[in-house]
Amino acid sequence: MEEIAAHAGITKAMLHYYFRSKEKLFEVIFDEVFRSAIPRISTVLTSDLDTIGKIEAFVDAYIGILMENPHVPIFILHELNSNPERFVQKIKEKHGFPDISVIFGEIMNSMMEEKIRAYHPFHLLMNVLGMCIFPFAARPMLKAVGGMDEAGWAAIMADRAAEIKRFIRAALVI
């Protein structure tokens, strides 16, 4: 809360006055990011693109969301570790959350039609999410290991979506 207040340029007391608790602040931040992200993700997943096109468009949208909200992955990981039931319930309550089974079905159909290599859809989901989220979650470590300043980091992240899509194509396209 202290870091958030400092970043916002307000006192910790003022932050507590408006949000009362870290949990309330989490709800406000989560709702704001969710309202922004879910329509973008849903639009991609319900588009007429083929399977690879949807995965690539998802990567573009998701990396864009993370670039706009780079601290959210750490926040979400913290919440998942401290209260996973509450976090999962919060997601389930939200209307408009994409039905993952639909894209899984499309992936399975593409595999059966031999348009893409056989790959368990859930592993694919975890791999894509991991490739998108990890750089944001591990940013301080990655910057230190790579000896990067902010400009170097920004340059690497500007290429991130293209690199993920290249990797996915190499893994899936027959």
Coordinates of N, CA, C and O in Angstrom, one line a residue:
M1 N 0.8 -1.2 0.0 CA 0.0 0.0 0.0 C 0.9 1.3 0.0 O 0.5 2.2 -0.6
E2 N 2.0 1.2 0.7 CA 2.9 2.3 0.8 C 3.5 2.6 -0.6 O 3.5 3.8 -1.0
E3 N 3.9 1.6 -1.3 CA 4.4 1.8 -2.7 C 3.4 2.3 -3.6 O 3.7 3.2 -4.4
I4 N 2.2 1.9 -3.5 CA 1.1 2.3 -4.4 C 0.8 3.8 -4.1 O 0.7 4.6 -5.0
A5 N 0.7 4.2 -2.8 CA 0.5 5.6 -2.4 C 1.6 6.5 -3.0 O 1.3 7.5 -3.5
A6 N 2.9 6.0 -2.8 CA 4.0 6.8 -3.3 C 3.9 7.0 -4.8 O 4.1 8.1 -5.3
H7 N 3.6 5.9 -5.5 CA 3.5 6.0 -7.0 C 2.4 6.9 -7.4 O 2.5 7.6 -8.4
A8 N 1.3 6.9 -6.7 CA 0.1 7.7 -7.0 C 0.3 9.2 -6.6 O -0.4 10.1 -6.9
G9 N 1.4 9.4 -5.7 CA 1.6 10.8 -5.3 C 0.7 11.2 -4.2 O 0.4 12.4 -4.0
I10 N 0.2 10.2 -3.4 CA -0.7 10.6 -2.3 C -0.1 9.9 -1.0 O 0.8 9.1 -1.1
T11 N -0.7 10.3 0.1 CA -0.3 9.6 1.4 C -0.9 8.3 1.5 O -2.0 8.0 0.9
K12 N -0.3 7.4 2.3 CA -0.9 6.1 2.6 C -2.2 6.3 3.3 O -3.2 5.5 3.0
A13 N -2.4 7.3 4.2 CA -3.6 7.5 4.9 C -4.7 7.9 3.9 O -5.9 7.4 4.0
M14 N -4.4 8.7 2.9 CA -5.4 9.0 1.8 C -5.8 7.8 1.0 O -7.0 7.6 0.8
L15 N -4.9 6.9 0.7 CA -5.2 5.7 0.0 C -6.1 4.8 0.9 O -7.1 4.3 0.3
H16 N -5.8 4.7 2.1 CA -6.7 3.9 3.0 C -8.1 4.6 3.2 O -9.1 3.9 3.2
Y17 N -8.1 5.9 3.2 CA -9.4 6.6 3.3 C -10.3 6.2 2.1 O -11.5 5.9 2.3
Y18 N -9.8 6.2 0.9 CA -10.6 5.9 -0.3 C -10.9 4.4 -0.5 O -11.9 4.1 -1.0
F19 N -9.9 3.6 -0.1 CA -10.1 2.2 -0.4 C -10.3 1.3 0.8 O -10.6 0.1 0.7
R20 N -10.0 1.8 2.0 CA -10.3 1.1 3.3 C -9.3 -0.1 3.5 O -8.9 -0.3 4.6
S21 N -9.1 -0.9 2.5 CA -8.2 -2.1 2.7 C -7.5 -2.4 1.4 O -7.9 -2.0 0.3
K22 N -6.5 -3.3 1.5 CA -5.8 -3.8 0.4 C -6.7 -4.6 -0.5 O -6.7 -4.6 -1.7
E23 N -7.7 -5.3 0.2 CA -8.6 -6.2 -0.6 C -9.5 -5.3 -1.4 O -9.8 -5.7 -2.6
K24 N -10.0 -4.2 -0.9 CA -10.9 -3.3 -1.7 C -10.1 -2.7 -2.8 O -10.6 -2.6 -3.9
L25 N -8.9 -2.3 -2.6 CA -8.0 -1.8 -3.7 C -7.8 -2.8 -4.7 O -7.9 -2.5 -5.9
F26 N -7.6 -4.1 -4.3 CA -7.4 -5.2 -5.3 C -8.7 -5.3 -6.2 O -8.6 -5.4 -7.4
E27 N -9.9 -5.2 -5.5 CA -11.1 -5.4 -6.3 C -11.3 -4.3 -7.3 O -11.7 -4.5 -8.4
V28 N -10.9 -3.0 -6.9 CA -11.1 -1.9 -7.8 C -10.1 -2.1 -9.0 O -10.5 -1.9 -10.2
I29 N -8.8 -2.4 -8.7 CA -7.8 -2.6 -9.8 C -8.2 -3.7 -10.7 O -8.2 -3.6 -11.9
F30 N -8.6 -4.9 -10.1 CA -9.0 -6.0 -10.8 C -10.1 -5.8 -11.7 O -10.1 -6.1 -12.9
D31 N -11.2 -5.1 -11.2 CA -12.3 -4.8 -12.0 C -12.0 -3.9 -13.2 O -12.5 -4.1 -14.3
E32 N -11.1 -2.9 -12.9 CA -10.8 -2.0 -14.0 C -10.0 -2.7 -15.1 O -10.3 -2.5 -16.3
V33 N -9.0 -3.5 -14.7 CA -8.2 -4.2 -15.7 C -9.1 -5.3 -16.5 O -9.1 -5.4 -17.7
F34 N -10.0 -5.9 -15.7 CA -10.9 -6.9 -16.3 C -11.8 -6.3 -17.3 O -12.0 -6.8 -18.4
R35 N -12.4 -5.2 -16.9 CA -13.3 -4.5 -17.8 C -12.6 -4.1 -19.1 O -13.2 -4.0 -20.2
S36 N -11.4 -3.7 -19.0 CA -10.6 -3.3 -20.2 C -10.2 -4.6 -21.0 O -10.2 -4.5 -22.3
A37 N -9.7 -5.6 -20.4 CA -9.1 -6.8 -21.0 C -10.1 -7.7 -21.6 O -9.9 -8.2 -22.8
I38 N -11.1 -8.1 -20.9 CA -12.0 -9.2 -21.4 C -12.7 -8.9 -22.7 O -12.7 -9.8 -23.6
P39 N -13.2 -7.7 -23.0 CA -13.7 -7.5 -24.3 C -12.7 -7.6 -25.4 O -13.0 -8.2 -26.5
R40 N -11.5 -7.2 -25.2 CA -10.4 -7.4 -26.2 C -10.1 -8.8 -26.5 O -10.0 -9.3 -27.6
I41 N -10.0 -9.6 -25.4 CA -9.8 -11.0 -25.5 C -10.9 -11.7 -26.2 O -10.8 -12.6 -27.1
S42 N -12.2 -11.4 -25.7 CA -13.4 -12.1 -26.3 C -13.5 -11.8 -27.8 O -13.9 -12.7 -28.5
T43 N -13.2 -10.6 -28.2 CA -13.3 -10.2 -29.6 C -12.4 -11.1 -30.4 O -12.8 -11.6 -31.5
V44 N -11.2 -11.3 -29.9 CA -10.2 -12.2 -30.6 C -10.7 -13.6 -30.7 O -10.7 -14.2 -31.8
L45 N -11.1 -14.1 -29.6 CA -11.5 -15.5 -29.5 C -12.8 -15.9 -30.3 O -13.0 -17.0 -30.6
T46 N -13.6 -14.9 -30.5 CA -14.9 -15.1 -31.2 C -14.8 -14.6 -32.7 O -15.8 -14.6 -33.4
S47 N -13.6 -14.2 -33.1 CA -13.4 -13.7 -34.5 C -13.5 -14.9 -35.5 O -13.5 -16.1 -35.1
D48 N -13.4 -14.5 -36.7 CA -13.4 -15.5 -37.8 C -12.0 -16.0 -38.2 O -11.9 -16.7 -39.2
L49 N -11.0 -15.6 -37.4 CA -9.7 -16.0 -37.7 C -9.5 -17.5 -37.6 O -10.3 -18.2 -36.8
D50 N -8.5 -18.1 -38.3 CA -8.3 -19.5 -38.1 C -7.6 -19.7 -36.7 O -7.3 -18.7 -36.0
T51 N -7.3 -20.9 -36.3 CA -6.7 -21.2 -35.0 C -5.4 -20.5 -34.7 O -5.3 -19.8 -33.7
I52 N -4.5 -20.6 -35.7 CA -3.2 -19.9 -35.5 C -3.4 -18.4 -35.5 O -2.8 -17.7 -34.6
G53 N -4.3 -17.9 -36.3 CA -4.6 -16.4 -36.3 C -5.2 -16.0 -35.0 O -4.8 -14.9 -34.5
K54 N -6.1 -16.8 -34.4 CA -6.6 -16.4 -33.1 C -5.6 -16.4 -32.0 O -5.5 -15.5 -31.1
I55 N -4.7 -17.4 -32.0 CA -3.7 -17.5 -31.0 C -2.7 -16.3 -31.2 O -2.4 -15.6 -30.2
E56 N -2.4 -16.0 -32.4 CA -1.5 -14.8 -32.6 C -2.2 -13.5 -32.2 O -1.6 -12.6 -31.6
A57 N -3.5 -13.3 -32.5 CA -4.2 -12.1 -32.2 C -4.4 -12.1 -30.6 O -4.3 -11.0 -30.1
F58 N -4.5 -13.2 -30.0 CA -4.6 -13.3 -28.5 C -3.3 -12.8 -27.9 O -3.3 -12.0 -27.0
V59 N -2.2 -13.2 -28.5 CA -0.8 -12.8 -28.0 C -0.7 -11.3 -28.1 O -0.3 -10.6 -27.2
D60 N -1.1 -10.8 -29.3 CA -1.0 -9.3 -29.5 C -1.8 -8.6 -28.5 O -1.4 -7.6 -27.9
A61 N -3.1 -9.0 -28.3 CA -4.0 -8.3 -27.4 C -3.5 -8.5 -25.9 O -3.5 -7.5 -25.2
Y62 N -3.0 -9.7 -25.6 CA -2.6 -9.9 -24.2 C -1.3 -9.1 -23.8 O -1.2 -8.5 -22.8
I63 N -0.4 -9.2 -24.7 CA 0.9 -8.4 -24.5 C 0.5 -6.9 -24.4 O 1.1 -6.2 -23.6
G64 N -0.4 -6.4 -25.3 CA -0.8 -5.0 -25.2 C -1.4 -4.7 -23.9 O -1.1 -3.7 -23.3
I65 N -2.3 -5.6 -23.4 CA -2.9 -5.4 -22.0 C -1.8 -5.3 -21.0 O -1.8 -4.5 -20.1
L66 N -0.8 -6.3 -21.0 CA 0.2 -6.3 -20.0 C 1.1 -5.1 -20.1 O 1.6 -4.6 -19.1
M67 N 1.4 -4.6 -21.3 CA 2.2 -3.4 -21.5 C 1.5 -2.2 -20.9 O 2.2 -1.3 -20.3
E68 N 0.2 -2.2 -21.0 CA -0.5 -1.0 -20.4 C -0.6 -1.2 -18.9 O -0.8 -0.2 -18.2
N69 N -0.5 -2.4 -18.4 CA -0.7 -2.7 -16.9 C 0.4 -3.6 -16.5 O 0.2 -4.7 -16.0
P70 N 1.7 -3.2 -16.5 CA 2.8 -4.1 -16.3 C 2.9 -4.6 -14.9 O 3.6 -5.7 -14.7
H71 N 2.3 -4.0 -13.9 CA 2.4 -4.5 -12.5 C 1.2 -5.4 -12.2 O 1.3 -6.1 -11.1
V72 N 0.3 -5.6 -13.0 CA -0.9 -6.4 -12.7 C -0.5 -7.9 -12.6 O -1.0 -8.6 -11.6
P73 N 0.4 -8.4 -13.4 CA 0.7 -9.9 -13.2 C 1.3 -10.2 -11.8 O 0.9 -11.2 -11.2
I74 N 2.1 -9.3 -11.3 CA 2.7 -9.5 -9.9 C 1.6 -9.4 -8.9 O 1.5 -10.2 -8.0
F75 N 0.7 -8.5 -9.1 CA -0.4 -8.3 -8.2 C -1.3 -9.5 -8.2 O -1.7 -10.0 -7.1
I76 N -1.6 -10.0 -9.4 CA -2.5 -11.2 -9.5 C -1.8 -12.4 -8.9 O -2.4 -13.2 -8.2
L77 N -0.5 -12.6 -9.2 CA 0.2 -13.8 -8.6 C 0.2 -13.7 -7.1 O 0.0 -14.7 -6.5
H78 N 0.4 -12.5 -6.6 CA 0.3 -12.4 -5.1 C -1.1 -12.8 -4.6 O -1.2 -13.5 -3.6
E79 N -2.1 -12.3 -5.2 CA -3.5 -12.6 -4.8 C -3.8 -14.1 -5.0 O -4.4 -14.7 -4.1
L80 N -3.3 -14.7 -6.1 CA -3.5 -16.2 -6.3 C -2.8 -17.0 -5.2 O -3.3 -18.0 -4.7
N81 N -1.6 -16.5 -4.7 CA -0.9 -17.2 -3.7 C -1.5 -17.0 -2.3 O -1.5 -17.9 -1.5
S82 N -2.1 -15.8 -2.1 CA -2.6 -15.5 -0.7 C -4.1 -16.0 -0.6 O -4.5 -16.3 0.5
N83 N -4.9 -15.9 -1.7 CA -6.3 -16.3 -1.6 C -6.8 -16.8 -2.9 O -7.6 -16.1 -3.6
P84 N -6.4 -18.0 -3.3 CA -6.7 -18.5 -4.7 C -8.2 -18.7 -4.8 O -8.8 -18.4 -5.9
E85 N -8.9 -19.1 -3.8 CA -10.4 -19.3 -3.9 C -11.1 -18.0 -4.3 O -12.0 -18.0 -5.1
R86 N -10.7 -16.9 -3.6 CA -11.4 -15.6 -3.8 C -11.1 -15.2 -5.2 O -12.0 -14.7 -5.9
F87 N -9.8 -15.3 -5.7 CA -9.5 -14.9 -7.0 C -10.3 -15.6 -8.1 O -10.8 -15.1 -9.0
V88 N -10.3 -17.0 -8.0 CA -11.0 -17.8 -8.9 C -12.5 -17.4 -8.9 O -13.1 -17.3 -10.0
Q89 N -13.1 -17.2 -7.7 CA -14.5 -16.9 -7.6 C -14.7 -15.5 -8.3 O -15.7 -15.4 -9.0
K90 N -13.8 -14.6 -8.1 CA -14.0 -13.3 -8.7 C -14.0 -13.4 -10.2 O -14.8 -12.8 -10.9
I91 N -13.2 -14.3 -10.8 CA -13.2 -14.5 -12.3 C -14.5 -15.1 -12.7 O -15.1 -14.7 -13.7
K92 N -14.9 -16.1 -12.0 CA -16.2 -16.8 -12.4 C -17.4 -15.9 -12.3 O -18.3 -16.1 -13.1
E93 N -17.4 -14.9 -11.4 CA -18.5 -14.0 -11.3 C -18.6 -13.0 -12.5 O -19.7 -12.5 -12.7
K94 N -17.5 -12.8 -13.1 CA -17.5 -11.8 -14.2 C -18.2 -12.3 -15.4 O -18.0 -13.4 -15.9
H95 N -19.1 -11.5 -15.9 CA -19.8 -11.8 -17.2 C -18.9 -11.4 -18.3 O -18.2 -10.5 -18.3
G96 N -19.0 -12.2 -19.4 CA -18.2 -11.9 -20.6 C -16.8 -12.6 -20.6 O -16.1 -12.5 -21.5
F97 N -16.5 -13.4 -19.5 CA -15.3 -14.1 -19.5 C -15.3 -15.2 -20.6 O -16.3 -15.9 -20.7
P98 N -14.3 -15.2 -21.4 CA -14.4 -16.1 -22.6 C -14.5 -17.6 -22.2 O -14.0 -18.0 -21.2
D99 N -15.3 -18.3 -23.0 CA -15.5 -19.8 -22.7 C -14.3 -20.5 -23.4 O -14.2 -20.6 -24.6
I100 N -13.4 -20.9 -22.6 CA -12.1 -21.5 -23.0 C -12.4 -22.8 -23.8 O -11.7 -23.2 -24.7
S101 N -13.5 -23.5 -23.4 CA -13.8 -24.8 -24.1 C -14.0 -24.6 -25.6 O -13.7 -25.5 -26.4
V102 N -14.5 -23.4 -26.0 CA -14.7 -23.1 -27.4 C -13.4 -23.1 -28.2 O -13.3 -23.8 -29.2
I103 N -12.4 -22.3 -27.7 CA -11.1 -22.3 -28.4 C -10.4 -23.6 -28.3 O -9.8 -24.0 -29.2
F104 N -10.6 -24.3 -27.2 CA -10.0 -25.7 -27.1 C -10.6 -26.6 -28.1 O -9.9 -27.4 -28.8
G105 N -11.9 -26.5 -28.4 CA -12.6 -27.3 -29.4 C -12.0 -26.9 -30.8 O -11.8 -27.8 -31.6
E106 N -11.8 -25.6 -31.0 CA -11.2 -25.2 -32.3 C -9.8 -25.7 -32.5 O -9.4 -26.2 -33.6
I107 N -9.0 -25.7 -31.4 CA -7.7 -26.3 -31.5 C -7.7 -27.7 -31.8 O -7.0 -28.2 -32.7
M108 N -8.6 -28.5 -31.1 CA -8.8 -29.9 -31.4 C -9.2 -30.2 -32.8 O -8.6 -31.1 -33.5
N109 N -10.1 -29.4 -33.3 CA -10.6 -29.6 -34.7 C -9.4 -29.3 -35.7 O -9.2 -30.1 -36.7
S110 N -8.6 -28.3 -35.4 CA -7.5 -28.0 -36.3 C -6.5 -29.1 -36.3 O -5.8 -29.4 -37.3
M111 N -6.3 -29.8 -35.1 CA -5.4 -30.9 -35.0 C -5.9 -32.1 -35.8 O -5.2 -32.7 -36.6
M112 N -7.2 -32.4 -35.6 CA -7.8 -33.5 -36.4 C -7.8 -33.3 -37.9 O -7.6 -34.2 -38.6
E113 N -7.9 -32.0 -38.3 CA -7.9 -31.7 -39.7 C -6.4 -31.6 -40.2 O -6.2 -31.2 -41.3
E114 N -5.5 -31.8 -39.3 CA -4.0 -31.7 -39.6 C -3.6 -30.4 -40.1 O -2.7 -30.3 -40.9
K115 N -4.2 -29.3 -39.6 CA -3.8 -28.0 -39.9 C -2.7 -27.5 -38.9 O -1.9 -26.6 -39.3
I116 N -2.7 -28.1 -37.7 CA -1.6 -27.8 -36.8 C -1.2 -29.2 -36.1 O -1.9 -30.1 -36.2
R117 N 0.0 -29.2 -35.5 CA 0.5 -30.3 -34.9 C -0.4 -30.7 -33.6 O -1.0 -29.8 -33.0
A118 N -0.4 -31.9 -33.3 CA -1.1 -32.4 -32.1 C -0.4 -31.7 -30.8 O 0.8 -31.8 -30.7
Y119 N -1.2 -31.2 -30.0 CA -0.7 -30.5 -28.8 C -1.8 -30.4 -27.8 O -2.9 -29.9 -28.2
H120 N -1.6 -30.8 -26.6 CA -2.7 -30.7 -25.7 C -3.1 -29.2 -25.5 O -2.3 -28.4 -25.2
P121 N -4.4 -28.9 -25.7 CA -4.8 -27.5 -25.6 C -4.5 -26.8 -24.3 O -4.2 -25.6 -24.3
F122 N -4.6 -27.5 -23.2 CA -4.3 -26.9 -21.9 C -2.8 -26.6 -21.8 O -2.5 -25.5 -21.3
H123 N -2.0 -27.4 -22.3 CA -0.5 -27.1 -22.3 C -0.3 -25.9 -23.2 O 0.5 -25.1 -22.9
L124 N -1.0 -25.9 -24.3 CA -0.8 -24.7 -25.2 C -1.2 -23.4 -24.5 O -0.5 -22.4 -24.5
L125 N -2.3 -23.5 -23.8 CA -2.8 -22.3 -23.0 C -1.8 -21.9 -22.0 O -1.4 -20.7 -21.9
M126 N -1.3 -22.9 -21.2 CA -0.3 -22.5 -20.2 C 1.0 -22.0 -20.8 O 1.6 -21.0 -20.3
N127 N 1.4 -22.6 -21.9 CA 2.7 -22.1 -22.6 C 2.5 -20.6 -23.1 O 3.4 -19.8 -22.9
V128 N 1.4 -20.4 -23.8 CA 1.2 -19.0 -24.3 C 1.1 -18.0 -23.2 O 1.7 -17.0 -23.2
L129 N 0.3 -18.3 -22.1 CA 0.2 -17.4 -21.0 C 1.5 -17.2 -20.3 O 1.9 -16.1 -20.0
G130 N 2.2 -18.3 -20.1 CA 3.6 -18.2 -19.5 C 4.5 -17.3 -20.3 O 5.2 -16.5 -19.7
M131 N 4.5 -17.5 -21.6 CA 5.4 -16.7 -22.4 C 5.0 -15.2 -22.4 O 5.9 -14.3 -22.4
C132 N 3.8 -15.0 -22.2 CA 3.3 -13.6 -22.2 C 3.6 -13.0 -20.8 O 4.1 -11.8 -20.7
I133 N 3.2 -13.7 -19.7 CA 3.2 -13.1 -18.4 C 4.6 -13.1 -17.7 O 5.0 -12.2 -17.0
F134 N 5.4 -14.2 -18.0 CA 6.7 -14.3 -17.3 C 7.6 -13.1 -17.3 O 8.1 -12.6 -16.3
P135 N 7.8 -12.4 -18.5 CA 8.7 -11.3 -18.5 C 8.2 -10.1 -17.6 O 9.0 -9.4 -17.0
F136 N 6.9 -10.0 -17.4 CA 6.4 -9.0 -16.6 C 6.5 -9.3 -15.1 O 6.8 -8.5 -14.3
A137 N 6.4 -10.6 -14.8 CA 6.5 -11.1 -13.4 C 8.0 -11.1 -13.0 O 8.3 -10.9 -11.8
A138 N 8.9 -11.4 -13.9 CA 10.3 -11.5 -13.6 C 11.1 -10.3 -14.1 O 12.3 -10.4 -14.2
R139 N 10.5 -9.2 -14.3 CA 11.1 -8.0 -14.9 C 12.4 -7.6 -14.2 O 13.4 -7.5 -14.8
P140 N 12.4 -7.4 -12.9 CA 13.6 -7.0 -12.2 C 14.8 -8.0 -12.4 O 15.9 -7.5 -12.7
M141 N 14.5 -9.3 -12.3 CA 15.5 -10.3 -12.5 C 16.1 -10.3 -13.9 O 17.3 -10.3 -14.2
L142 N 15.1 -10.2 -14.9 CA 15.5 -10.3 -16.3 C 16.3 -9.1 -16.7 O 17.3 -9.2 -17.4
K143 N 15.9 -7.9 -16.2 CA 16.7 -6.7 -16.5 C 18.1 -6.8 -15.9 O 19.1 -6.4 -16.6
A144 N 18.2 -7.3 -14.7 CA 19.5 -7.4 -14.0 C 20.4 -8.4 -14.8 O 21.6 -8.1 -15.1
V145 N 19.8 -9.6 -15.1 CA 20.6 -10.6 -15.8 C 21.0 -10.1 -17.1 O 22.2 -10.4 -17.6
G146 N 20.2 -9.4 -17.8 CA 20.5 -8.9 -19.2 C 21.2 -7.6 -19.2 O 21.6 -7.1 -20.2
G147 N 21.5 -7.0 -18.0 CA 22.2 -5.8 -17.9 C 21.5 -4.6 -18.6 O 22.1 -3.8 -19.3
M148 N 20.1 -4.6 -18.5 CA 19.3 -3.7 -19.2 C 18.9 -2.5 -18.4 O 18.5 -2.7 -17.3
D149 N 18.9 -1.3 -19.0 CA 18.2 -0.2 -18.4 C 16.8 -0.2 -19.0 O 16.3 -1.1 -19.7
E150 N 16.0 0.9 -18.7 CA 14.6 0.9 -19.1 C 14.5 1.0 -20.6 O 13.6 0.4 -21.2
A151 N 15.4 1.7 -21.3 CA 15.3 1.7 -22.8 C 15.6 0.4 -23.4 O 14.9 -0.1 -24.3
G152 N 16.5 -0.4 -22.8 CA 16.8 -1.7 -23.3 C 15.6 -2.7 -23.1 O 15.3 -3.5 -23.9
W153 N 15.1 -2.5 -21.9 CA 13.9 -3.3 -21.6 C 12.7 -3.0 -22.5 O 12.1 -3.9 -23.0
A154 N 12.5 -1.8 -22.7 CA 11.4 -1.4 -23.6 C 11.6 -1.9 -25.0 O 10.6 -2.4 -25.7
A155 N 12.8 -1.9 -25.5 CA 13.1 -2.4 -26.8 C 12.9 -3.9 -26.9 O 12.3 -4.4 -27.9
I156 N 13.3 -4.7 -25.9 CA 13.0 -6.1 -25.9 C 11.5 -6.4 -25.8 O 11.0 -7.2 -26.5
M157 N 10.8 -5.6 -25.0 CA 9.4 -5.9 -24.8 C 8.6 -5.5 -26.1 O 7.5 -6.0 -26.4
A158 N 9.1 -4.5 -26.9 CA 8.5 -4.1 -28.1 C 8.4 -5.3 -29.1 O 7.5 -5.4 -29.9
D159 N 9.4 -6.2 -29.0 CA 9.5 -7.3 -29.9 C 8.8 -8.6 -29.3 O 8.8 -9.6 -29.9
R160 N 8.4 -8.5 -28.0 CA 7.9 -9.7 -27.3 C 6.8 -10.5 -28.1 O 6.8 -11.7 -28.2
A161 N 5.7 -9.8 -28.5 CA 4.6 -10.4 -29.1 C 5.1 -11.1 -30.4 O 4.7 -12.3 -30.7
A162 N 5.9 -10.5 -31.2 CA 6.4 -11.1 -32.4 C 7.2 -12.4 -32.2 O 7.1 -13.4 -32.9
E163 N 8.0 -12.3 -31.1 CA 8.8 -13.5 -30.7 C 7.9 -14.7 -30.3 O 8.2 -15.8 -30.6
I164 N 6.9 -14.4 -29.5 CA 6.0 -15.4 -29.0 C 5.3 -16.0 -30.2 O 5.2 -17.3 -30.4
K165 N 4.8 -15.2 -31.1 CA 4.1 -15.7 -32.3 C 5.0 -16.5 -33.2 O 4.6 -17.6 -33.7
R166 N 6.3 -16.1 -33.4 CA 7.2 -16.9 -34.1 C 7.4 -18.3 -33.5 O 7.4 -19.3 -34.1
F167 N 7.5 -18.3 -32.2 CA 7.7 -19.6 -31.4 C 6.5 -20.5 -31.6 O 6.6 -21.7 -31.8
I168 N 5.3 -19.9 -31.5 CA 4.1 -20.7 -31.6 C 4.0 -21.3 -33.0 O 3.6 -22.5 -33.2
R169 N 4.2 -20.5 -34.0 CA 4.2 -21.0 -35.4 C 5.2 -22.1 -35.6 O 4.8 -23.1 -36.2
A170 N 6.4 -22.0 -35.0 CA 7.4 -23.1 -35.2 C 6.9 -24.3 -34.5 O 7.2 -25.4 -34.9
A171 N 6.2 -24.2 -33.4 CA 5.7 -25.3 -32.6 C 4.5 -26.0 -33.2 O 4.3 -27.2 -33.1
L172 N 3.6 -25.2 -33.8 CA 2.3 -25.8 -34.2 C 2.1 -26.0 -35.8 O 1.4 -26.9 -36.2
V173 N 2.6 -25.1 -36.6 CA 2.3 -25.1 -38.0 C 3.1 -26.3 -38.6 O 4.2 -26.5 -38.5
I174 N 2.3 -27.1 -39.4 CA 2.8 -28.3 -40.0 C 3.5 -27.9 -41.3 O 3.1 -27.1 -42.1

